Structures are given as structure tokens and as C-alpha cells.
C-alpha positions as a LaTeX table, in Angstrom:
\begin{tabular}{lrrr}
\hline
Residue & $x$ (\AA) & $y$ (\AA) & $z$ (\AA) \\
\hline
Unk1 & 27.57 & $-8.54$ & $-4.97$ \\
Unk2 & 23.95 & $-9.66$ & $-4.85$ \\
Unk3 & 25.03 & $-13.28$ & $-5.31$ \\
Unk4 & 27.43 & $-12.97$ & $-2.37$ \\
Unk5 & 24.65 & $-11.59$ & $-0.19$ \\
Unk6 & 22.32 & $-14.43$ & $-1.12$ \\
Unk7 & 25.03 & $-16.94$ & $-0.25$ \\
Unk8 & 25.65 & $-15.21$ & 3.06 \\
Unk9 & 21.98 & $-15.39$ & 4.00 \\
Unk10 & 21.77 & $-19.02$ & 2.97 \\
Unk11 & 24.79 & $-19.87$ & 5.12 \\
Unk12 & 23.31 & $-18.00$ & 8.09 \\
Unk13 & 20.10 & $-19.98$ & 7.92 \\
Unk14 & 21.87 & $-23.31$ & 7.44 \\
Unk15 & 24.19 & $-22.62$ & 10.38 \\
Unk16 & 21.36 & $-21.56$ & 12.67 \\
Unk17 & 22.78 & $-18.06$ & 13.09 \\
Unk18 & 19.24 & $-16.69$ & 12.90 \\
Unk19 & 18.73 & $-18.27$ & 16.31 \\
Unk20 & 18.23 & $-15.71$ & 19.03 \\
Unk21 & 20.73 & $-14.61$ & 21.62 \\
Unk22 & 20.80 & $-12.59$ & 24.80 \\
Unk23 & 24.50 & $-11.75$ & 24.65 \\
Unk24 & 25.54 & $-8.16$ & 25.47 \\
Unk25 & 24.71 & $-5.92$ & 22.52 \\
Unk26 & 27.62 & $-4.44$ & 20.60 \\
Unk27 & 26.92 & $-1.87$ & 17.95 \\
Unk28 & 24.42 & 0.91 & 17.34 \\
Unk29 & 21.00 & 0.33 & 18.87 \\
Unk30 & 18.17 & 1.95 & 16.91 \\
Unk31 & 15.06 & 2.80 & 18.91 \\
Unk32 & 11.58 & 1.95 & 17.56 \\
Unk33 & 10.94 & 5.70 & 17.70 \\
Unk34 & 13.48 & 6.40 & 14.97 \\
Unk35 & 11.79 & 8.49 & 12.28 \\
Unk36 & 13.33 & 6.34 & 9.54 \\
Unk37 & 11.50 & 3.18 & 10.58 \\
Unk38 & 8.44 & 2.55 & 8.45 \\
Unk39 & 5.45 & 0.78 & 10.02 \\
Unk40 & 2.54 & $-0.82$ & 8.15 \\
Unk41 & $-0.48$ & $-2.36$ & 9.88 \\
Unk42 & $-2.36$ & $-1.99$ & 13.12 \\
Unk43 & 0.25 & $-1.22$ & 15.76 \\
Unk44 & $-0.22$ & 0.25 & 19.23 \\
Unk45 & 2.30 & 2.92 & 20.22 \\
Unk46 & 1.08 & 3.56 & 23.77 \\
Unk47 & 4.70 & 2.84 & 24.75 \\
Unk48 & 6.70 & 4.24 & 21.81 \\
Unk49 & 9.77 & 2.23 & 22.83 \\
Unk50 & 7.78 & $-1.03$ & 22.74 \\
Unk51 & 5.24 & $-0.86$ & 19.90 \\
Unk52 & 2.99 & $-3.91$ & 20.05 \\
Unk53 & 0.72 & $-5.71$ & 17.61 \\
Unk54 & $-1.22$ & $-8.95$ & 17.24 \\
Unk55 & $-2.54$ & $-9.12$ & 13.69 \\
Unk56 & $-0.52$ & $-10.96$ & 11.04 \\
Unk57 & 0.89 & $-8.88$ & 8.22 \\
Unk58 & 2.30 & $-6.05$ & 10.34 \\
Unk59 & 5.42 & $-4.76$ & 8.59 \\
Unk60 & 8.51 & $-2.97$ & 9.91 \\
Unk61 & 10.74 & $-1.63$ & 7.13 \\
Unk62 & 13.94 & 0.39 & 7.04 \\
Unk63 & 17.06 & 1.24 & 5.06 \\
Unk64 & 20.38 & 0.87 & 6.90 \\
Unk65 & 24.10 & 1.23 & 6.38 \\
Unk66 & 26.79 & $-1.22$ & 7.41 \\
Unk67 & 27.41 & $-4.93$ & 7.04 \\
Unk68 & 25.03 & $-6.50$ & 9.56 \\
Unk69 & 21.59 & $-6.20$ & 11.11 \\
Unk70 & 19.91 & $-7.66$ & 14.19 \\
Unk71 & 16.28 & $-7.56$ & 15.28 \\
Unk72 & 15.48 & $-6.81$ & 18.92 \\
Unk73 & 12.02 & $-7.88$ & 20.08 \\
Unk74 & 10.10 & $-9.25$ & 23.04 \\
Unk75 & 11.05 & $-12.85$ & 23.85 \\
Unk76 & 8.53 & $-15.40$ & 22.50 \\
Unk77 & 7.13 & $-12.88$ & 20.03 \\
Unk78 & 6.76 & $-15.61$ & 17.44 \\
Unk79 & 7.67 & $-15.68$ & 13.77 \\
Unk80 & 8.66 & $-13.06$ & 11.22 \\
Unk81 & 9.66 & $-13.19$ & 7.58 \\
Unk82 & 12.67 & $-11.03$ & 6.74 \\
Unk83 & 13.88 & $-9.83$ & 3.36 \\
Unk84 & 17.23 & $-8.09$ & 2.92 \\
Unk85 & 17.41 & $-6.05$ & $-0.30$ \\
Unk86 & 16.19 & $-8.29$ & $-3.13$ \\
Unk87 & 17.27 & $-11.58$ & $-1.57$ \\
Unk88 & 14.72 & $-14.31$ & $-0.91$ \\
Unk89 & 12.72 & $-13.79$ & 2.28 \\
Unk90 & 13.41 & $-16.17$ & 5.16 \\
Unk91 & 11.68 & $-17.03$ & 8.43 \\
Unk92 & 12.95 & $-15.69$ & 11.75 \\
Unk93 & 11.91 & $-17.15$ & 15.11 \\
Unk94 & 11.75 & $-15.64$ & 18.57 \\
Unk95 & 10.43 & $-18.61$ & 20.51 \\
Unk96 & 12.63 & $-19.00$ & 23.60 \\
Unk97 & 11.92 & $-17.62$ & 27.05 \\
Unk98 & 14.92 & $-15.28$ & 26.83 \\
Unk99 & 15.29 & $-14.89$ & 23.07 \\
Unk100 & 15.23 & $-11.20$ & 22.27 \\
Unk101 & 17.93 & $-10.64$ & 19.63 \\
Unk102 & 18.02 & $-12.32$ & 16.23 \\
Unk103 & 20.70 & $-11.90$ & 13.58 \\
Unk104 & 19.04 & $-11.05$ & 10.28 \\
Unk105 & 22.17 & $-10.51$ & 8.20 \\
Unk106 & 25.95 & $-10.40$ & 8.49 \\
Unk107 & 28.93 & $-9.98$ & 6.14 \\
Unk108 & 26.91 & $-7.77$ & 3.82 \\
Unk109 & 28.69 & $-5.41$ & 1.44 \\
Unk110 & 29.50 & $-2.16$ & 3.25 \\
Unk111 & 26.79 & $-0.07$ & 1.63 \\
Unk112 & 23.11 & 0.83 & 2.01 \\
Unk113 & 20.60 & $-2.00$ & 2.41 \\
Unk114 & 16.87 & $-2.48$ & 2.91 \\
Unk115 & 15.12 & $-4.64$ & 5.49 \\
Unk116 & 11.48 & $-5.63$ & 5.08 \\
Unk117 & 10.16 & $-7.44$ & 8.11 \\
Unk118 & 6.69 & $-8.98$ & 8.39 \\
Unk119 & 4.97 & $-10.58$ & 11.35 \\
Unk120 & 3.46 & $-13.79$ & 9.96 \\
Unk121 & 1.46 & $-15.45$ & 12.75 \\
Unk122 & $-1.51$ & $-14.53$ & 14.95 \\
Unk123 & $-0.05$ & $-12.96$ & 18.05 \\
Unk124 & $-2.96$ & $-12.65$ & 20.46 \\
Unk125 & $-1.47$ & $-15.32$ & 22.75 \\
Unk126 & 2.14 & $-14.28$ & 22.17 \\
Unk127 & 1.66 & $-10.52$ & 22.61 \\
Unk128 & 4.66 & $-9.54$ & 20.44 \\
Unk129 & 6.39 & $-6.20$ & 20.52 \\
Unk130 & 9.24 & $-4.62$ & 18.56 \\
Unk131 & 12.20 & $-3.24$ & 20.52 \\
Unk132 & 14.44 & $-1.94$ & 17.74 \\
Unk133 & 17.36 & $-2.85$ & 15.48 \\
Unk134 & 21.05 & $-3.36$ & 16.16 \\
Unk135 & 23.46 & $-2.07$ & 13.51 \\
Unk136 & 27.22 & $-2.01$ & 13.13 \\
Unk137 & 29.00 & 0.50 & 15.32 \\
Unk138 & 28.58 & 3.89 & 13.67 \\
Unk139 & 26.00 & 2.68 & 11.14 \\
Unk140 & 22.72 & 4.55 & 10.71 \\
Unk141 & 19.26 & 4.30 & 9.26 \\
Unk142 & 18.45 & 6.13 & 6.05 \\
Unk143 & 15.04 & 7.33 & 4.83 \\
Unk144 & 12.81 & 4.28 & 4.27 \\
Unk145 & 11.55 & 3.08 & 0.90 \\
Unk146 & 8.57 & 4.94 & $-0.51$ \\
Unk147 & 5.20 & 3.49 & 0.43 \\
Unk148 & 3.08 & 2.09 & $-2.41$ \\
Unk149 & 0.25 & 4.35 & $-3.50$ \\
Unk150 & $-2.14$ & 1.38 & $-3.77$ \\
Unk151 & $-3.82$ & 0.39 & $-0.50$ \\
Unk152 & $-5.84$ & $-2.68$ & 0.49 \\
Unk153 & $-7.40$ & $-3.91$ & 3.71 \\
Unk154 & $-7.99$ & $-7.63$ & 4.21 \\
Unk155 & $-10.54$ & $-8.71$ & 6.80 \\
Unk156 & $-10.74$ & $-12.43$ & 7.38 \\
Unk157 & $-10.43$ & $-15.63$ & 9.34 \\
Unk158 & $-7.87$ & $-18.47$ & 9.41 \\
Unk159 & $-7.72$ & $-18.58$ & 5.62 \\
Unk160 & $-6.48$ & $-14.99$ & 5.47 \\
Unk161 & $-4.10$ & $-15.64$ & 8.37 \\
Unk162 & $-2.42$ & $-18.51$ & 6.51 \\
Unk163 & $-3.38$ & $-21.14$ & 9.11 \\
Unk164 & $-1.46$ & $-24.36$ & 8.50 \\
Unk165 & $-0.37$ & $-23.43$ & 4.99 \\
Unk166 & 3.17 & $-24.72$ & 5.58 \\
Unk167 & 1.83 & $-28.15$ & 6.48 \\
Unk168 & 0.90 & $-30.75$ & 3.84 \\
Unk169 & $-1.07$ & $-33.03$ & 6.17 \\
Unk170 & $-4.75$ & $-32.20$ & 6.77 \\
Unk171 & $-4.59$ & $-34.34$ & 9.93 \\
Unk172 & $-2.18$ & $-31.78$ & 11.45 \\
Unk173 & $-3.61$ & $-29.22$ & 13.84 \\
Unk174 & $-2.72$ & $-25.60$ & 14.50 \\
Unk175 & 0.90 & $-24.78$ & 15.25 \\
Unk176 & 2.58 & $-21.41$ & 14.96 \\
Unk177 & 5.39 & $-23.17$ & 13.10 \\
Unk178 & 3.14 & $-24.00$ & 10.12 \\
Unk179 & 1.22 & $-20.72$ & 9.88 \\
Unk180 & 2.84 & $-18.23$ & 7.50 \\
Unk181 & 0.83 & $-15.20$ & 6.50 \\
Unk182 & 3.61 & $-14.10$ & 4.15 \\
Unk183 & 2.50 & $-16.90$ & 1.81 \\
Unk184 & $-1.23$ & $-16.23$ & 2.24 \\
Unk185 & $-3.40$ & $-15.21$ & $-0.71$ \\
Unk186 & $-3.66$ & $-11.75$ & 0.88 \\
Unk187 & 0.04 & $-10.96$ & 0.89 \\
Unk188 & 0.67 & $-12.71$ & $-2.43$ \\
Unk189 & $-2.04$ & $-10.52$ & $-3.94$ \\
Unk190 & $-0.67$ & $-7.35$ & $-2.35$ \\
Unk191 & 2.83 & $-8.05$ & $-3.67$ \\
Unk192 & 1.54 & $-8.89$ & $-7.14$ \\
Unk193 & $-0.36$ & $-5.60$ & $-7.24$ \\
Unk194 & 2.49 & $-3.63$ & $-5.63$ \\
Unk195 & 0.12 & $-2.50$ & $-2.89$ \\
Unk196 & 0.44 & $-2.13$ & 0.86 \\
Unk197 & $-2.00$ & $-4.01$ & 2.99 \\
Unk198 & $-3.48$ & $-3.81$ & 6.46 \\
Unk199 & $-4.81$ & $-7.10$ & 7.82 \\
Unk200 & $-7.51$ & $-7.67$ & 10.44 \\
Unk201 & $-7.85$ & $-11.43$ & 10.76 \\
Unk202 & $-7.83$ & $-14.30$ & 13.21 \\
Unk203 & $-8.59$ & $-18.00$ & 13.08 \\
Unk204 & $-12.08$ & $-19.13$ & 14.03 \\
Unk205 & $-13.72$ & $-15.71$ & 13.75 \\
Unk206 & $-17.03$ & $-15.06$ & 12.06 \\
Unk207 & $-19.44$ & $-12.25$ & 11.29 \\
Unk208 & $-22.00$ & $-13.31$ & 13.88 \\
Unk209 & $-20.70$ & $-16.67$ & 15.17 \\
Unk210 & $-17.21$ & $-18.01$ & 15.77 \\
Unk211 & $-16.27$ & $-21.60$ & 14.95 \\
Unk212 & $-18.32$ & $-24.10$ & 16.95 \\
Unk213 & $-20.25$ & $-21.37$ & 18.74 \\
Unk214 & $-23.94$ & $-21.43$ & 19.68 \\
Unk215 & $-26.53$ & $-20.97$ & 16.97 \\
Unk216 & $-27.55$ & $-17.58$ & 18.33 \\
Unk217 & $-24.01$ & $-16.27$ & 17.86 \\
Unk218 & $-20.95$ & $-15.11$ & 19.81 \\
Unk219 & $-21.25$ & $-11.31$ & 19.79 \\
Unk220 & $-18.31$ & $-10.65$ & 22.14 \\
Unk221 & $-15.67$ & $-12.13$ & 19.84 \\
Unk222 & $-16.89$ & $-11.74$ & 16.27 \\
Unk223 & $-15.33$ & $-9.44$ & 13.68 \\
Unk224 & $-17.92$ & $-6.72$ & 14.17 \\
Unk225 & $-16.46$ & $-6.33$ & 17.67 \\
Unk226 & $-12.75$ & $-6.92$ & 17.00 \\
Unk227 & $-12.64$ & $-4.63$ & 13.95 \\
Unk228 & $-12.81$ & $-1.57$ & 16.18 \\
Unk229 & $-9.56$ & $-2.22$ & 18.05 \\
Unk230 & $-5.85$ & $-1.92$ & 17.29 \\
Unk231 & $-4.96$ & $-5.31$ & 18.77 \\
Unk232 & $-6.86$ & $-8.57$ & 18.92 \\
Unk233 & $-8.36$ & $-9.47$ & 22.31 \\
Unk234 & $-6.91$ & $-6.23$ & 23.69 \\
Unk235 & $-9.46$ & $-3.48$ & 23.92 \\
Unk236 & $-7.18$ & $-0.93$ & 25.54 \\
Unk237 & $-7.00$ & 1.13 & 22.33 \\
Unk238 & $-9.63$ & 1.78 & 19.71 \\
Unk239 & $-8.20$ & 1.87 & 16.21 \\
Unk240 & $-7.96$ & 5.30 & 14.63 \\
Unk241 & $-9.31$ & 4.69 & 11.14 \\
Unk242 & $-7.89$ & 8.00 & 9.91 \\
Unk243 & $-4.43$ & 6.38 & 10.12 \\
Unk244 & $-5.22$ & 4.18 & 7.12 \\
Unk245 & $-7.89$ & 4.63 & 4.47 \\
Unk246 & $-7.71$ & 1.71 & 2.01 \\
Unk247 & $-8.85$ & 2.07 & $-1.57$ \\
Unk248 & $-10.35$ & $-1.42$ & $-1.48$ \\
Unk249 & $-11.48$ & $-3.62$ & 1.42 \\
Unk250 & $-11.65$ & $-7.40$ & 0.93 \\
Unk251 & $-13.86$ & $-9.26$ & 3.42 \\
Unk252 & $-13.39$ & $-13.04$ & 3.58 \\
Unk253 & $-15.71$ & $-14.23$ & 6.36 \\
Unk254 & $-18.56$ & $-16.71$ & 6.75 \\
Unk255 & $-16.75$ & $-20.05$ & 6.87 \\
Unk256 & $-16.88$ & $-20.17$ & 10.67 \\
Unk257 & $-20.43$ & $-18.82$ & 10.84 \\
Unk258 & $-21.55$ & $-21.83$ & 8.79 \\
Unk259 & $-19.50$ & $-24.36$ & 10.76 \\
Unk260 & $-20.64$ & $-27.50$ & 12.62 \\
Unk261 & $-24.17$ & $-27.47$ & 11.15 \\
Unk262 & $-25.37$ & $-25.12$ & 13.87 \\
Unk263 & $-26.10$ & $-21.79$ & 12.22 \\
Unk264 & $-28.94$ & $-19.37$ & 11.54 \\
Unk265 & $-28.90$ & $-17.93$ & 8.02 \\
Unk266 & $-31.19$ & $-15.05$ & 9.00 \\
Unk267 & $-28.77$ & $-13.99$ & 11.75 \\
Unk268 & $-25.84$ & $-14.39$ & 9.36 \\
Unk269 & $-27.38$ & $-12.12$ & 6.76 \\
Unk270 & $-28.30$ & $-9.49$ & 9.33 \\
Unk271 & $-24.73$ & $-9.54$ & 10.65 \\
Unk272 & $-23.28$ & $-9.18$ & 7.15 \\
Unk273 & $-25.47$ & $-6.13$ & 6.59 \\
Unk274 & $-24.43$ & $-4.58$ & 9.90 \\
Unk275 & $-20.78$ & $-5.23$ & 9.20 \\
Unk276 & $-21.03$ & $-3.70$ & 5.73 \\
Unk277 & $-22.48$ & $-0.53$ & 7.27 \\
Unk278 & $-19.70$ & $-0.58$ & 9.88 \\
Unk279 & $-16.90$ & $-0.98$ & 7.32 \\
Unk280 & $-18.46$ & 1.60 & 5.04 \\
Unk281 & $-18.76$ & 4.06 & 7.91 \\
Unk282 & $-15.04$ & 3.83 & 8.57 \\
Unk283 & $-14.02$ & 3.68 & 4.89 \\
Unk284 & $-16.43$ & 5.96 & 3.00 \\
Unk285 & $-14.46$ & 6.06 & $-0.25$ \\
Unk286 & $-13.34$ & 2.43 & $-0.51$ \\
Unk287 & $-14.59$ & $-0.26$ & $-2.81$ \\
Unk288 & $-15.73$ & $-3.18$ & $-0.66$ \\
Unk289 & $-15.50$ & $-6.76$ & $-1.93$ \\
Unk290 & $-17.14$ & $-9.75$ & $-0.25$ \\
Unk291 & $-15.05$ & $-12.85$ & $-0.90$ \\
Unk292 & $-16.22$ & $-16.44$ & $-0.64$ \\
Unk293 & $-13.94$ & $-19.41$ & $-0.15$ \\
Unk294 & $-12.05$ & $-21.53$ & $-0.51$ \\
Unk295 & $-12.93$ & $-23.99$ & 2.29 \\
Unk296 & $-16.72$ & $-24.15$ & 1.93 \\
Unk297 & $-18.48$ & $-26.72$ & $-0.21$ \\
Unk298 & $-21.93$ & $-28.21$ & $-0.75$ \\
Unk299 & $-24.92$ & $-26.68$ & 1.05 \\
Unk300 & $-22.84$ & $-24.23$ & 3.10 \\
Unk301 & $-21.09$ & $-22.91$ & 0.00 \\
Unk302 & $-24.46$ & $-22.29$ & $-1.66$ \\
Unk303 & $-25.75$ & $-20.52$ & 1.46 \\
Unk304 & $-22.68$ & $-18.32$ & 1.74 \\
Unk305 & $-22.80$ & $-17.27$ & $-1.89$ \\
Unk306 & $-26.53$ & $-16.60$ & $-1.88$ \\
Unk307 & $-26.39$ & $-14.65$ & 1.38 \\
Unk308 & $-23.52$ & $-12.44$ & 0.25 \\
Unk309 & $-25.15$ & $-11.91$ & $-3.14$ \\
Unk310 & $-28.33$ & $-10.74$ & $-1.43$ \\
Unk311 & $-26.43$ & $-8.40$ & 0.89 \\
Unk312 & $-24.50$ & $-6.86$ & $-2.02$ \\
Unk313 & $-27.60$ & $-6.55$ & $-4.23$ \\
Unk314 & $-29.57$ & $-4.87$ & $-1.47$ \\
Unk315 & $-26.72$ & $-2.51$ & $-0.66$ \\
Unk316 & $-26.39$ & $-1.46$ & $-4.28$ \\
Unk317 & $-30.14$ & $-0.92$ & $-4.58$ \\
Unk318 & $-29.91$ & 1.18 & $-1.42$ \\
Unk319 & $-27.35$ & 3.48 & $-3.02$ \\
Unk320 & $-23.97$ & 1.94 & $-2.11$ \\
Unk321 & $-22.79$ & 1.07 & $-5.61$ \\
Unk322 & $-19.20$ & 0.35 & $-4.62$ \\
Unk323 & $-19.88$ & $-3.09$ & $-3.11$ \\
Unk324 & $-18.83$ & $-6.18$ & $-5.02$ \\
Unk325 & $-18.62$ & $-9.97$ & $-4.88$ \\
Unk326 & $-15.88$ & $-12.46$ & $-5.74$ \\
Unk327 & $-15.70$ & $-16.25$ & $-5.40$ \\
Unk328 & $-12.50$ & $-18.24$ & $-5.04$ \\
Unk329 & $-12.30$ & $-21.68$ & $-6.61$ \\
Unk330 & $-13.23$ & $-24.14$ & $-3.81$ \\
Unk331 & $-10.40$ & $-26.42$ & $-2.71$ \\
Unk332 & $-10.79$ & $-30.02$ & $-3.89$ \\
Unk333 & $-7.50$ & $-31.55$ & $-2.80$ \\
Unk334 & $-5.77$ & $-31.29$ & $-6.16$ \\
Unk335 & $-3.43$ & $-28.67$ & $-4.66$ \\
Unk336 & $-3.07$ & $-30.53$ & $-1.34$ \\
Unk337 & $-4.42$ & $-29.38$ & 1.99 \\
Unk338 & $-2.71$ & $-27.66$ & 4.88 \\
Unk339 & $-3.37$ & $-28.35$ & 8.56 \\
Unk340 & $-7.01$ & $-29.05$ & 9.48 \\
Unk341 & $-7.99$ & $-29.02$ & 5.78 \\
Unk342 & $-6.97$ & $-25.41$ & 5.33 \\
Unk343 & $-5.57$ & $-24.11$ & 2.03 \\
Unk344 & $-2.05$ & $-25.23$ & 1.22 \\
Unk345 & 0.57 & $-22.80$ & $-0.02$ \\
Unk346 & $-0.34$ & $-23.92$ & $-3.55$ \\
Unk347 & $-4.03$ & $-23.26$ & $-2.96$ \\
Unk348 & $-3.11$ & $-19.81$ & $-1.67$ \\
Unk349 & $-1.16$ & $-19.21$ & $-4.86$ \\
Unk350 & $-4.23$ & $-20.07$ & $-6.92$ \\
Unk351 & $-6.42$ & $-17.84$ & $-4.77$ \\
Unk352 & $-3.94$ & $-14.99$ & $-5.13$ \\
Unk353 & $-3.83$ & $-15.35$ & $-8.91$ \\
Unk354 & $-7.63$ & $-15.25$ & $-9.05$ \\
Unk355 & $-8.01$ & $-12.28$ & $-6.71$ \\
Unk356 & $-5.14$ & $-10.36$ & $-8.31$ \\
Unk357 & $-6.81$ & $-10.55$ & $-11.71$ \\
Unk358 & $-10.15$ & $-9.44$ & $-10.23$ \\
Unk359 & $-8.72$ & $-6.50$ & $-8.28$ \\
Unk360 & $-6.48$ & $-5.43$ & $-11.15$ \\
Unk361 & $-9.58$ & $-5.06$ & $-13.30$ \\
Unk362 & $-11.79$ & $-3.57$ & $-10.58$ \\
Unk363 & $-9.21$ & $-1.00$ & $-9.47$ \\
Unk364 & $-7.63$ & $-0.46$ & $-12.91$ \\
Unk365 & $-4.26$ & $-1.29$ & $-11.37$ \\
Unk366 & $-2.34$ & $-2.04$ & $-14.52$ \\
\hline
\end{tabular}
């Protein structure tokens, strides 16, 4: 039966049946408010019928009966990865002006199935929202799969987002089509550790200075500002940190702060210290890990490592003993580069293997 389902999904993708449609809906429409839909990530429910999100890694999971499943979402929401039961995950696109319904599966065995759906691009320009599922006539949702007990938060920049990781040409520039957070080191690590993850990340962001910004910093758009809100570049709702208390927080920032040879190390260190206090204030029981890499090299790599080491050492001397450091292996081209010299999918796999081993030991997640 599983083999038949895999073949069905493969045929759907090859035939383009995952393309969207605006045909009249036939079947059972499931509202986003259904109690059996499981949400993971920073999501705004100010309109419960149209939950919206911008950060990559947001997940929408459910168990359903019947032989088919469609996703209903805002047109031009962008890209998702979908996994039906244990079949291989595949990419789903909502990119057209009127595309709002996408077929995720058809001709499934008439039994219970699981859908795991992940938003895999940065949505601050697209402003995606989820509008529900469409099932067979008379089909229903069942209680969702149990949430993992292990919890992680990833805070980062384009590396964490998965910028350009589906490209193999460093001369390529940003396109939504080649960004896939599902294959980022963050999600690979979370799956390897059987943990759930919240992600707060966007390309170009820094601790005190965004990419190419002035030496004195860009305080309006840095992570210390954006971390407080549910959605990126949308300050209509402050995030309620009681909704998710991770056991470990991984911070991968600094690459953009040290960009374009126009930075101030003193300001960088002060911003790191402020951000550590901010993250600690919201997550009093978490272990916090400062990550470095994998795009920096030379002088900037040395500065980043030294600065983070000093921040961690000073924090620990000041009484916060649950702050740690971890360095990824810097990329050298042996595993190819993605767009704009970002990590390739293979580099992300290496990063995930390294971080998984570190966190497994740190958290005793065996």
C-alpha cells in the first residue's frame, strides 16, 4: 500500500497536478479553526479563519480520512513542502495571482493518513496565510500526531532560512524558487533529533547591523527588534513567549554584521550582550548556544569567534552558566555553493550533522 501511495505522489508531481486551481470546491472544507489541526511556529491568529505567518519553518499538521487532500491558502503565498504519511516530502507552489487550491494527494488508500506541511521560504513580501484543507466528501480530521517533547528555537539569517540552497551556482541571486528551509541545517537537525522547532530568521539580518548597512548599525530592522514580533516586518502583534518555551535556543547571527568591511566590533559585542539578555529574559530555563558559520572566513571569522567567545565567557562569569558556543566548519567550496555563495544543500547536511552531534551531547538527547 505504501508503494502505491509513493507512486501516486510521484505521478501527481510529474503530471503537474500539484499546480493550483480555482475551480469550485467539491468535498469537505476544513476550517483553520478545526481543533485537530496542529500548528508549529510563530503564527498570528488575529483572524482565526486566515492565520498568517512570515517566518520559514511554520508547520501545519493533521491526520485525515479519505483518499485525497487539497491545501487552501492565500494566492501567491509561496512555497511549502508537503509529506503524506511516510512518503518523501515534495514541494508545493502557490505562485499565481489566483492560485488558492493545491492538490496534495489523490487516489490514496481509503484509510487514515497524516499530512505534514511546512512553509519553506521567507514570506515577508508574500504575506502568506492558511485557509484550510479540502477533503473527500464526508471525510474528517482525526486527532493530530503527538508533538515531540524536545523543543528548539533557531534564530538566524539567510543561512538558517536556506537561502539559495537549491541552486548550485554561486553567481545566482536570491529567488524564492531556490530557497528551501526544509533542507536547511536547522530543520535537518530538528528531524535528526526528533524535536520540534520554532524559527525566527530572515536574510540579511544582523544583531546590530543588517547586510550593507551603516557602520553605526540599523536598529530598526535588526534581530533585537524583530525577535519581539509574531511576523516579520509586521508589528501588529507582539509574540507571546509563553506559547513556546524551547529547551535550547540556537543563535546563528553575525555574518551580516561583519559584511562589506564596514563594521564596529565594539558595537557588535554590545549588541550580542543585549540580545543574550533579551533571549534569556524570554527563555529563562533554556540553554542558549551561539553558533558561528559557515560563510565567514579570514579576519571576519576570527572576529566573530572571538567576540562570541568573550560574550559567552562574560555571561558565564556573571552567573548565566547555560550559555554555550559552537562553530560550524567554514565552507570552502568542496561541497559546492548555493546562490550568492550561500551553503549548498550538501553544506547544510554537513552543518546539520555537526550541530546534531553537539546538541545530542549537550541536551543528552539519545
